[in-house]
Amino acid sequence: MALFGTNGVRGIANEYITPELAIDVAKSLGTFMGSKGTIAIGRDTRLSGDMLKSAAIAGALSAGLTIIDVGIAPVPAVQYYVRDHADSGIMITASHNPREYNGLKLIAGDGTEFSRTGESEVEKIYYSRKFASATWDRTGDLRTDNSVNEYYIQGIINAVDSESIRRKQFKVVVDTGCGAGSVTLPFLLQRLGCKVITINAQTDGTFPWRNPEPTPDVLTELVNIVRSSGADMGIAQDGDADRAVFVDEKGDFIDEEVLLAMIAKYILSRRKGVIVTPISTSLRMVDVAAEAGVELIWTAVGSINVARKMIETGAVFGGEGNGGLIFPEHQYCRDGAMACAKLLEVMAVGTTLSDLTKNVPVYFNAKMKVRCDDLISTMECVKANVFLEKGVEVDTIDGVKVWYDEGWVLIRPSGTEPIIRIFAESKIKSRAEELMSRGLKLVETCR
Ligand code: MG
């Protein structure tokens, strides 16, 4: 069984994600690093966090590494810290998964997520159980550093036009969901001169009000308070605070694809350059790039692919639709608090959030998932059939994307479940629906 899924190692705490597993993953990382170097280790607010962090620390020390325990911090804060102060990192988190979950996520020395090849090396060591073991006098040092969150907050303040934001004295309602963002986002906003109203901003691993995933159905309170308080913006984060969802001043959720295009448009109005996005992203980004006369580069789905391509091409902006925006002037990973600060910078020119969303072209999107037991052969069959179609353009960078007139269909196997996802998009609603049934038919004939 693969140890690493799409987002590190995840499962139910103390059932699958046990202290023993955390020790062995940390030992494997230490072995991979040649028993040399410093790693930073942080955690989100989950109840099992201390247990797993302690175990991972013990494992890494036994491999001879130096450990800096940075405590409770958002994953982008730990990434920012690793980039400048450590050789790699471990984050104890299960991101947006429900309360009972936890996991380990590895961070590369440059602050990006660990690469897939790096993960498979670590995984090989994990299953071989050939761990480096330091002699008694070489077991590692353990230090603590409580400055990680302050360092991160200051980094964001420096990366945006904080003067303009301060002048506006925005009113912002914040729901950090009792997760790791609780220790950074309200304080960042305060420092940006905002009037901040918080809900669920105490760190609490029981997640008493809502699960860590910020879905609209659990954010009713956020919406109500935005409306009743006359706030300029509402923001909610997931458990490890790399993602964020936004509500405009009317209390309406901002579509993730619209948010991405909106920010891309702003960035390109100030600085021209390449932008990067996964193949699953909306045509809104195509329009924004065309309007600015810049190149848009597609990648496979996953923020690590976007981040690496951005580094390679010196892109000015990149990101994916699930609230994962990447700003190179800050760091090469998705970062909810940075996205929030940037959005305030965009608003500081004097437009409301709802007006900003209107500047983005309108498209209709459809999504669907289909159960499928043999993902590989079904995808091969879909691919073969698609190449027989005439007059279409096909892209197989990740799954199968077919460009039709006035829209596209993307068919992708899930990385974790026996399902195939189908996406369709068009400027015309009926065409989007038509393309969706076309995609569904492609999958059905091959299933
Ligand atoms: Mg997350």
Tab-separated table of C-alpha atoms and ligand atoms in Angstrom:
chain	number	residue	atom	x	y	z
A	1	MET	CA	0.000	0.000	0.000
A	2	ALA	CA	1.279	3.472	-0.833
A	3	LEU	CA	2.301	5.360	2.283
A	4	PHE	CA	1.909	8.811	0.760
A	5	GLY	CA	-1.395	9.883	-0.739
A	6	THR	CA	-2.107	13.100	-2.605
A	7	ASN	CA	-1.357	15.152	0.505
A	8	GLY	CA	1.151	13.282	2.635
A	9	VAL	CA	0.303	10.404	4.976
A	10	ARG	CA	-3.252	10.581	6.322
A	11	GLY	CA	-5.712	8.517	8.331
A	12	ILE	CA	-7.573	8.183	11.616
A	13	ALA	CA	-5.344	9.209	14.500
A	14	ASN	CA	-4.114	6.420	16.782
A	15	GLU	CA	-5.688	3.817	14.487
A	16	TYR	CA	-3.750	4.178	11.243
A	17	ILE	CA	-1.734	7.271	12.119
A	18	THR	CA	-0.099	5.868	15.260
A	19	PRO	CA	2.960	7.087	17.193
A	20	GLU	CA	4.835	4.077	15.778
A	21	LEU	CA	4.072	5.216	12.242
A	22	ALA	CA	5.145	8.789	13.040
A	23	ILE	CA	8.442	7.535	14.494
A	24	ASP	CA	9.130	5.410	11.414
A	25	VAL	CA	8.244	8.158	8.920
A	26	ALA	CA	10.572	10.549	10.779
A	27	LYS	CA	13.326	7.902	10.892
A	28	SER	CA	12.855	7.355	7.161
A	29	LEU	CA	13.174	11.088	6.510
A	30	GLY	CA	16.315	11.183	8.707
A	31	THR	CA	17.786	8.261	6.773
A	32	PHE	CA	16.894	9.945	3.475
A	33	MET	CA	18.723	13.079	4.682
A	34	GLY	CA	21.844	11.056	5.485
A	35	SER	CA	21.452	11.671	9.239
A	36	LYS	CA	22.499	15.264	8.686
A	37	GLY	CA	20.702	18.559	8.916
A	38	THR	CA	17.992	20.440	10.718
A	39	ILE	CA	14.268	19.900	10.410
A	40	ALA	CA	11.458	22.103	11.650
A	41	ILE	CA	8.385	20.357	12.993
A	42	GLY	CA	5.008	21.953	13.544
A	43	ARG	CA	1.411	20.906	13.982
A	44	ASP	CA	-2.153	22.055	13.528
A	45	THR	CA	-4.593	22.069	16.460
A	46	ARG	CA	-5.785	18.448	16.316
A	47	LEU	CA	-6.031	16.630	19.663
A	48	SER	CA	-3.605	13.916	18.556
A	49	GLY	CA	-1.058	16.542	17.464
A	50	ASP	CA	1.163	16.448	20.544
A	51	MET	CA	1.277	12.664	20.580
A	52	LEU	CA	2.302	12.451	16.927
A	53	LYS	CA	4.669	15.397	17.051
A	54	SER	CA	6.493	13.904	20.056
A	55	ALA	CA	6.807	10.586	18.254
A	56	ALA	CA	8.112	12.205	15.061
A	57	ILE	CA	10.627	14.207	17.096
A	58	ALA	CA	11.888	11.014	18.779
A	59	GLY	CA	12.248	9.274	15.411
A	60	ALA	CA	14.132	12.142	13.808
A	61	LEU	CA	16.438	12.528	16.842
A	62	SER	CA	17.237	8.824	16.743
A	63	ALA	CA	18.354	9.270	13.122
A	64	GLY	CA	20.737	12.020	14.289
A	65	LEU	CA	18.896	15.117	13.038
A	66	THR	CA	18.627	18.474	14.765
A	67	ILE	CA	14.981	19.363	15.417
A	68	ILE	CA	13.346	22.742	15.819
A	69	ASP	CA	9.900	22.395	17.377
A	70	VAL	CA	7.862	25.362	16.148
A	71	GLY	CA	4.596	24.421	17.891
A	72	ILE	CA	1.125	25.178	16.506
A	73	ALA	CA	1.422	26.990	13.177
A	74	PRO	CA	-0.241	27.064	9.743
A	75	VAL	CA	1.440	24.832	7.169
A	76	PRO	CA	2.479	27.863	5.030
A	77	ALA	CA	4.102	29.395	8.139
A	78	VAL	CA	6.164	26.249	8.657
A	79	GLN	CA	7.042	26.210	4.947
A	80	TYR	CA	8.164	29.834	5.103
A	81	TYR	CA	10.295	29.042	8.139
A	82	VAL	CA	11.818	25.899	6.591
A	83	ARG	CA	12.824	27.824	3.471
A	84	ASP	CA	14.912	30.236	5.546
A	85	HIS	CA	15.951	28.248	8.615
A	86	ALA	CA	15.918	24.471	8.085
A	87	ASP	CA	16.828	21.707	5.649
A	88	SER	CA	13.374	20.194	5.606
A	89	GLY	CA	10.217	20.000	7.667
A	90	ILE	CA	7.452	17.831	9.024
A	91	MET	CA	3.942	19.131	9.527
A	92	ILE	CA	1.561	17.101	11.681
A	93	THR	CA	-1.783	17.764	10.013
A	94	ALA	CA	-4.708	16.308	8.131
A	95	SER	CA	-5.573	19.663	6.535
A	96	HIS	CA	-9.340	19.794	5.842
A	97	ASN	CA	-10.147	16.203	6.888
A	98	PRO	CA	-12.594	15.623	9.776
A	99	ARG	CA	-11.649	15.905	13.471
A	100	GLU	CA	-10.587	12.294	14.010
A	101	TYR	CA	-7.967	12.359	11.259
A	102	ASN	CA	-4.323	13.336	11.397
A	103	GLY	CA	-1.258	12.873	9.251
A	104	LEU	CA	2.282	13.826	8.343
A	105	LYS	CA	3.277	16.101	5.524
A	106	LEU	CA	6.918	16.532	4.494
A	107	ILE	CA	8.352	19.881	3.445
A	108	ALA	CA	11.365	20.272	1.138
A	109	GLY	CA	14.339	22.489	1.997
A	110	ASP	CA	13.138	25.297	-0.290
A	111	GLY	CA	9.806	25.442	1.528
A	112	THR	CA	7.806	23.729	-1.222
A	113	GLU	CA	5.960	20.478	-0.654
A	114	PHE	CA	8.123	17.360	-0.872
A	115	SER	CA	8.342	16.113	-4.460
A	116	ARG	CA	6.684	12.827	-5.469
A	117	THR	CA	10.124	11.318	-6.144
A	118	GLY	CA	11.351	12.471	-2.718
A	119	GLU	CA	8.296	10.891	-1.133
A	120	SER	CA	8.813	7.600	-2.920
A	121	GLU	CA	12.458	7.503	-1.730
A	122	VAL	CA	11.288	8.044	1.856
A	123	GLU	CA	8.580	5.437	1.325
A	124	LYS	CA	11.135	2.898	0.102
A	125	ILE	CA	13.179	3.401	3.267
A	126	TYR	CA	10.003	3.150	5.366
A	127	TYR	CA	9.090	-0.260	3.946
A	128	SER	CA	12.682	-1.575	3.908
A	129	ARG	CA	12.944	-0.700	7.621
A	130	LYS	CA	16.655	-0.029	7.096
A	131	PHE	CA	16.758	3.107	9.217
A	132	ALA	CA	19.881	5.084	9.985
A	133	SER	CA	20.449	4.898	13.701
A	134	ALA	CA	22.774	7.373	15.410
A	135	THR	CA	25.199	6.191	18.094
A	136	TRP	CA	24.404	7.423	21.617
A	137	ASP	CA	26.675	10.452	21.347
A	138	ARG	CA	25.239	11.463	17.941
A	139	THR	CA	21.513	11.436	18.721
A	140	GLY	CA	20.192	14.820	17.709
A	141	ASP	CA	19.467	18.117	19.436
A	142	LEU	CA	15.982	19.369	20.165
A	143	ARG	CA	15.325	23.103	20.186
A	144	THR	CA	12.173	25.136	20.213
A	145	ASP	CA	11.422	28.326	18.325
A	146	ASN	CA	8.249	30.234	19.120
A	147	SER	CA	8.878	32.955	16.569
A	148	VAL	CA	7.619	31.081	13.504
A	149	ASN	CA	4.194	32.732	13.399
A	150	GLU	CA	5.544	36.228	13.930
A	151	TYR	CA	8.160	35.632	11.238
A	152	TYR	CA	5.420	34.506	8.852
A	153	ILE	CA	3.065	37.402	9.639
A	154	GLN	CA	5.865	39.898	9.077
A	155	GLY	CA	6.743	38.156	5.806
A	156	ILE	CA	3.202	38.678	4.493
A	157	ILE	CA	3.100	42.305	5.645
A	158	ASN	CA	6.308	42.906	3.697
A	159	ALA	CA	4.990	41.151	0.574
A	160	VAL	CA	1.852	43.299	0.137
A	161	ASP	CA	1.140	47.024	-0.080
A	162	SER	CA	0.387	47.198	3.622
A	163	GLU	CA	0.291	51.008	3.713
A	164	SER	CA	-2.615	51.169	1.267
A	165	ILE	CA	-4.450	48.413	3.117
A	166	ARG	CA	-4.026	50.158	6.483
A	167	ARG	CA	-5.436	53.394	5.123
A	168	LYS	CA	-8.728	51.701	4.273
A	169	GLN	CA	-9.360	50.221	7.768
A	170	PHE	CA	-11.335	47.310	6.362
A	171	LYS	CA	-13.789	45.424	8.504
A	172	VAL	CA	-13.154	41.678	8.165
A	173	VAL	CA	-14.984	38.700	9.670
A	174	VAL	CA	-12.679	35.728	10.241
A	175	ASP	CA	-13.581	32.068	10.818
A	176	THR	CA	-10.395	30.085	11.350
A	177	GLY	CA	-12.415	27.042	12.423
A	178	CYS	CA	-10.359	26.539	15.611
A	179	GLY	CA	-7.481	25.426	13.354
A	180	ALA	CA	-3.906	26.622	12.977
A	181	GLY	CA	-4.945	29.855	11.259
A	182	SER	CA	-6.351	30.989	14.619
A	183	VAL	CA	-2.821	31.855	15.788
A	184	THR	CA	-1.977	33.988	12.750
A	185	LEU	CA	-4.809	35.358	10.601
A	186	PRO	CA	-6.604	37.602	13.161
A	187	PHE	CA	-3.242	39.073	14.210
A	188	LEU	CA	-2.105	39.632	10.639
A	189	LEU	CA	-5.344	41.485	9.875
A	190	GLN	CA	-5.030	43.583	12.998
A	191	ARG	CA	-1.538	44.577	11.914
A	192	LEU	CA	-2.949	45.515	8.518
A	193	GLY	CA	-5.210	48.018	10.256
A	194	CYS	CA	-8.398	45.976	9.900
A	195	LYS	CA	-11.285	45.874	12.336
A	196	VAL	CA	-11.433	42.156	12.968
A	197	ILE	CA	-14.438	40.122	14.123
A	198	THR	CA	-13.444	36.539	14.901
A	199	ILE	CA	-15.437	33.350	15.210
A	200	ASN	CA	-13.911	29.953	16.028
A	201	ALA	CA	-10.545	31.643	16.549
A	202	GLN	CA	-9.592	29.775	19.709
A	203	THR	CA	-7.297	26.791	19.093
A	204	ASP	CA	-9.435	23.752	19.887
A	205	GLY	CA	-8.759	20.276	18.483
A	206	THR	CA	-12.291	19.123	19.276
A	207	PHE	CA	-13.451	21.559	16.557
A	208	PRO	CA	-16.629	22.261	18.551
A	209	TRP	CA	-18.530	24.262	15.928
A	210	ARG	CA	-17.431	22.908	12.559
A	211	ASN	CA	-15.091	20.380	10.969
A	212	PRO	CA	-11.856	21.762	9.488
A	213	GLU	CA	-13.175	21.863	5.925
A	214	PRO	CA	-14.644	25.328	5.204
A	215	THR	CA	-17.668	24.327	3.116
A	216	PRO	CA	-20.539	26.826	2.665
A	217	ASP	CA	-23.012	24.731	4.702
A	218	VAL	CA	-20.931	25.168	7.885
A	219	LEU	CA	-20.181	28.850	7.292
A	220	THR	CA	-23.691	30.233	7.829
A	221	GLU	CA	-22.561	32.134	10.914
A	222	LEU	CA	-19.751	33.783	8.962
A	223	VAL	CA	-22.198	34.895	6.271
A	224	ASN	CA	-24.710	36.187	8.828
A	225	ILE	CA	-22.094	38.226	10.669
A	226	VAL	CA	-20.691	39.697	7.438
A	227	ARG	CA	-24.215	40.829	6.530
A	228	SER	CA	-25.226	42.135	9.943
A	229	SER	CA	-21.949	43.912	10.702
A	230	GLY	CA	-21.533	45.573	7.299
A	231	ALA	CA	-18.104	43.988	6.860
A	232	ASP	CA	-16.031	44.364	3.694
A	233	MET	CA	-15.049	40.706	3.595
A	234	GLY	CA	-15.482	37.349	5.282
A	235	ILE	CA	-12.808	34.673	5.255
A	236	ALA	CA	-12.724	31.066	6.457
A	237	GLN	CA	-9.745	28.720	6.575
A	238	ASP	CA	-9.193	24.976	6.675
A	239	GLY	CA	-7.408	23.195	9.543
A	240	ASP	CA	-3.846	23.923	8.442
A	241	ALA	CA	-4.666	27.309	6.895
A	242	ASP	CA	-3.160	26.888	3.455
A	243	ARG	CA	-6.573	27.340	1.877
A	244	ALA	CA	-9.125	30.078	2.316
A	245	VAL	CA	-12.641	30.778	1.104
A	246	PHE	CA	-13.990	34.290	0.819
A	247	VAL	CA	-17.356	35.966	1.213
A	248	ASP	CA	-18.019	39.379	-0.337
A	249	GLU	CA	-19.608	42.354	1.442
A	250	LYS	CA	-23.070	41.087	0.484
A	251	GLY	CA	-22.431	37.743	2.157
A	252	ASP	CA	-22.072	35.816	-1.111
A	253	PHE	CA	-19.329	33.215	-1.537
A	254	ILE	CA	-16.729	34.034	-4.145
A	255	ASP	CA	-16.362	31.192	-6.612
A	256	GLU	CA	-12.835	29.740	-6.392
A	257	GLU	CA	-12.261	29.982	-10.129
A	258	VAL	CA	-13.453	33.581	-10.127
A	259	LEU	CA	-11.109	34.391	-7.236
A	260	LEU	CA	-8.158	32.902	-9.092
A	261	ALA	CA	-8.895	34.861	-12.279
A	262	MET	CA	-9.625	38.038	-10.324
A	263	ILE	CA	-6.251	38.006	-8.605
A	264	ALA	CA	-4.435	36.979	-11.796
A	265	LYS	CA	-5.983	39.951	-13.551
A	266	TYR	CA	-4.825	42.322	-10.806
A	267	ILE	CA	-1.275	40.921	-10.740
A	268	LEU	CA	-0.990	41.142	-14.540
A	269	SER	CA	-2.199	44.742	-14.501
A	270	ARG	CA	0.892	45.576	-12.452
A	271	ARG	CA	3.451	43.190	-13.845
A	272	LYS	CA	3.438	41.176	-17.072
A	273	GLY	CA	4.752	37.638	-17.062
A	274	VAL	CA	3.936	33.951	-17.340
A	275	ILE	CA	1.085	32.555	-15.233
A	276	VAL	CA	0.712	28.882	-14.292
A	277	THR	CA	-2.367	26.796	-13.516
A	278	PRO	CA	-3.480	23.133	-13.584
A	279	ILE	CA	-5.338	21.630	-16.510
A	280	SER	CA	-8.555	21.558	-14.439
A	281	THR	CA	-8.731	25.365	-14.231
A	282	SER	CA	-11.394	27.478	-15.879
A	283	LEU	CA	-11.137	29.273	-19.232
A	284	ARG	CA	-11.402	32.493	-17.225
A	285	MET	CA	-7.628	32.240	-16.778
A	286	VAL	CA	-7.193	31.818	-20.546
A	287	ASP	CA	-9.145	35.024	-21.106
A	288	VAL	CA	-7.209	36.905	-18.439
A	289	ALA	CA	-3.865	35.791	-19.922
A	290	ALA	CA	-4.964	36.653	-23.474
A	291	GLU	CA	-6.170	40.088	-22.413
A	292	ALA	CA	-2.812	40.828	-20.792
A	293	GLY	CA	-0.916	39.269	-23.712
A	294	VAL	CA	1.012	36.806	-21.542
A	295	GLU	CA	1.637	33.092	-21.718
A	296	LEU	CA	-0.480	30.667	-19.667
A	297	ILE	CA	1.209	27.367	-18.817
A	298	TRP	CA	-0.856	24.268	-17.881
A	299	THR	CA	0.362	21.672	-15.383
A	300	ALA	CA	-0.930	18.454	-13.854
A	301	VAL	CA	-3.355	18.970	-10.965
A	302	GLY	CA	-1.786	19.657	-7.548
A	303	SER	CA	-0.238	22.768	-6.064
A	304	ILE	CA	3.243	21.196	-6.005
A	305	ASN	CA	3.151	20.931	-9.813
A	306	VAL	CA	2.078	24.549	-10.102
A	307	ALA	CA	4.762	25.717	-7.643
A	308	ARG	CA	7.592	23.840	-9.388
A	309	LYS	CA	6.557	25.104	-12.823
A	310	MET	CA	6.385	28.651	-11.470
A	311	ILE	CA	9.942	28.396	-10.152
A	312	GLU	CA	11.126	26.927	-13.465
A	313	THR	CA	9.513	29.650	-15.592
A	314	GLY	CA	9.841	32.634	-13.257
A	315	ALA	CA	6.051	33.075	-13.335
A	316	VAL	CA	4.449	36.154	-11.767
A	317	PHE	CA	1.461	34.251	-10.413
A	318	GLY	CA	-0.052	30.799	-10.275
A	319	GLY	CA	-2.603	28.713	-8.506
A	320	GLU	CA	-5.495	26.321	-8.648
A	321	GLY	CA	-9.215	26.640	-8.175
A	322	ASN	CA	-9.467	25.224	-4.676
A	323	GLY	CA	-8.336	28.421	-3.009
A	324	GLY	CA	-4.666	27.576	-3.515
A	325	LEU	CA	-3.070	30.781	-4.752
A	326	ILE	CA	0.721	31.095	-5.059
A	327	PHE	CA	2.502	34.444	-4.899
A	328	PRO	CA	6.210	34.275	-5.806
A	329	GLU	CA	6.977	37.534	-4.008
A	330	HIS	CA	6.082	35.671	-0.807
A	331	GLN	CA	6.713	31.938	-1.226
A	332	TYR	CA	6.091	29.028	-3.596
A	333	CYS	CA	3.211	27.345	-1.825
A	334	ARG	CA	-0.487	27.951	-1.413
A	335	ASP	CA	-1.145	30.253	1.447
A	336	GLY	CA	-4.603	31.323	2.676
A	337	ALA	CA	-3.459	34.309	4.748
A	338	MET	CA	-1.315	35.665	1.926
A	339	ALA	CA	-4.288	35.340	-0.449
A	340	CYS	CA	-6.384	37.301	2.046
A	341	ALA	CA	-3.805	40.091	2.380
A	342	LYS	CA	-3.453	40.278	-1.410
A	343	LEU	CA	-7.196	40.507	-1.838
A	344	LEU	CA	-7.275	43.431	0.604
A	345	GLU	CA	-4.548	45.069	-1.456
A	346	VAL	CA	-6.736	44.672	-4.565
A	347	MET	CA	-9.711	46.165	-2.686
A	348	ALA	CA	-7.576	49.050	-1.429
A	349	VAL	CA	-7.790	50.687	-4.863
A	350	GLY	CA	-11.395	51.393	-3.940
A	351	THR	CA	-13.566	48.551	-5.267
A	352	THR	CA	-15.816	46.238	-3.330
A	353	LEU	CA	-15.355	42.490	-3.543
A	354	SER	CA	-18.664	41.978	-5.332
A	355	ASP	CA	-17.653	44.517	-7.988
A	356	LEU	CA	-14.301	42.788	-8.439
A	357	THR	CA	-16.012	39.489	-9.190
A	358	LYS	CA	-17.939	41.187	-12.004
A	359	ASN	CA	-14.674	41.999	-13.805
A	360	VAL	CA	-14.131	38.324	-14.507
A	361	PRO	CA	-15.663	36.650	-17.596
A	362	VAL	CA	-18.698	34.452	-16.940
A	363	TYR	CA	-18.472	30.705	-17.569
A	364	PHE	CA	-20.597	27.750	-16.633
A	365	ASN	CA	-18.972	24.776	-14.966
A	366	ALA	CA	-20.268	21.270	-14.387
A	367	LYS	CA	-18.698	18.575	-12.208
A	368	MET	CA	-19.551	14.940	-11.664
A	369	LYS	CA	-18.039	11.743	-10.302
A	370	VAL	CA	-18.568	8.208	-11.493
A	371	ARG	CA	-17.688	5.014	-9.648
A	372	CYS	CA	-15.150	2.932	-11.524
A	373	ASP	CA	-13.361	-0.209	-10.380
A	374	ASP	CA	-10.583	-0.368	-12.939
A	375	LEU	CA	-9.323	3.175	-13.309
A	376	ILE	CA	-6.331	2.337	-15.472
A	377	SER	CA	-8.094	0.360	-18.209
A	378	THR	CA	-11.072	2.728	-18.247
A	379	MET	CA	-8.786	5.721	-18.699
A	380	GLU	CA	-6.861	3.940	-21.463
A	381	CYS	CA	-10.103	3.203	-23.282
A	382	VAL	CA	-11.318	6.798	-22.870
A	383	LYS	CA	-8.020	8.063	-24.251
A	384	ALA	CA	-8.167	5.740	-27.270
A	385	ASN	CA	-11.742	6.777	-28.083
A	386	VAL	CA	-11.018	10.459	-27.714
A	387	PHE	CA	-8.140	10.312	-30.170
A	388	LEU	CA	-10.590	8.896	-32.748
A	389	GLU	CA	-12.765	12.007	-32.513
A	390	LYS	CA	-12.278	14.487	-35.322
A	391	GLY	CA	-11.599	18.183	-35.030
A	392	VAL	CA	-10.830	18.209	-31.311
A	393	GLU	CA	-7.676	18.997	-29.426
A	394	VAL	CA	-6.612	16.538	-26.721
A	395	ASP	CA	-4.319	17.117	-23.756
A	396	THR	CA	-3.117	14.216	-21.578
A	397	ILE	CA	-0.967	16.094	-19.095
A	398	ASP	CA	-3.280	14.800	-16.333
A	399	GLY	CA	-6.199	12.562	-17.242
A	400	VAL	CA	-7.758	13.397	-20.610
A	401	LYS	CA	-8.803	16.918	-21.493
A	402	VAL	CA	-10.696	17.461	-24.738
A	403	TRP	CA	-11.049	20.938	-26.167
A	404	TYR	CA	-14.261	21.272	-28.167
A	405	ASP	CA	-15.805	24.328	-29.787
A	406	GLU	CA	-16.982	26.644	-27.020
A	407	GLY	CA	-15.706	24.542	-24.138
A	408	TRP	CA	-13.879	21.540	-22.776
A	409	VAL	CA	-14.267	18.272	-20.900
A	410	LEU	CA	-11.733	16.839	-18.461
A	411	ILE	CA	-11.835	13.216	-17.352
A	412	ARG	CA	-9.533	12.354	-14.443
A	413	PRO	CA	-9.118	9.323	-12.211
A	414	SER	CA	-9.030	10.041	-8.473
A	415	GLY	CA	-5.677	9.481	-6.762
A	416	THR	CA	-7.266	8.030	-3.627
A	417	GLU	CA	-10.683	6.516	-4.447
A	418	PRO	CA	-12.153	4.221	-7.155
A	419	ILE	CA	-13.863	7.104	-8.926
A	420	ILE	CA	-13.446	9.115	-12.110
A	421	ARG	CA	-14.170	12.821	-12.057
A	422	ILE	CA	-15.649	14.611	-15.044
A	423	PHE	CA	-15.472	18.371	-15.468
A	424	ALA	CA	-16.990	20.488	-18.241
A	425	GLU	CA	-17.013	24.182	-18.967
A	426	SER	CA	-18.493	26.565	-21.498
A	427	LYS	CA	-19.587	30.172	-21.834
A	428	ILE	CA	-23.046	28.844	-22.674
A	429	LYS	CA	-24.886	26.957	-19.962
A	430	SER	CA	-26.600	24.436	-22.244
A	431	ARG	CA	-23.281	23.731	-23.974
A	432	ALA	CA	-21.607	23.011	-20.606
A	433	GLU	CA	-24.372	20.506	-19.838
A	434	GLU	CA	-24.070	18.986	-23.299
A	435	LEU	CA	-20.298	18.605	-22.873
A	436	MET	CA	-20.847	17.024	-19.466
A	437	SER	CA	-23.121	14.340	-20.926
A	438	ARG	CA	-20.567	13.792	-23.687
A	439	GLY	CA	-17.878	13.225	-21.027
A	440	LEU	CA	-20.172	10.943	-19.068
A	441	LYS	CA	-20.883	8.901	-22.195
A	442	LEU	CA	-17.132	8.559	-22.866
A	443	VAL	CA	-16.637	7.118	-19.377
A	444	GLU	CA	-19.767	4.922	-19.451
A	445	THR	CA	-18.755	3.167	-22.700
A	446	CYS	CA	-15.372	2.298	-21.191
A	447	ARG	CA	-16.415	1.331	-17.681
B	1	MG	MG	-4.974	22.469	3.922
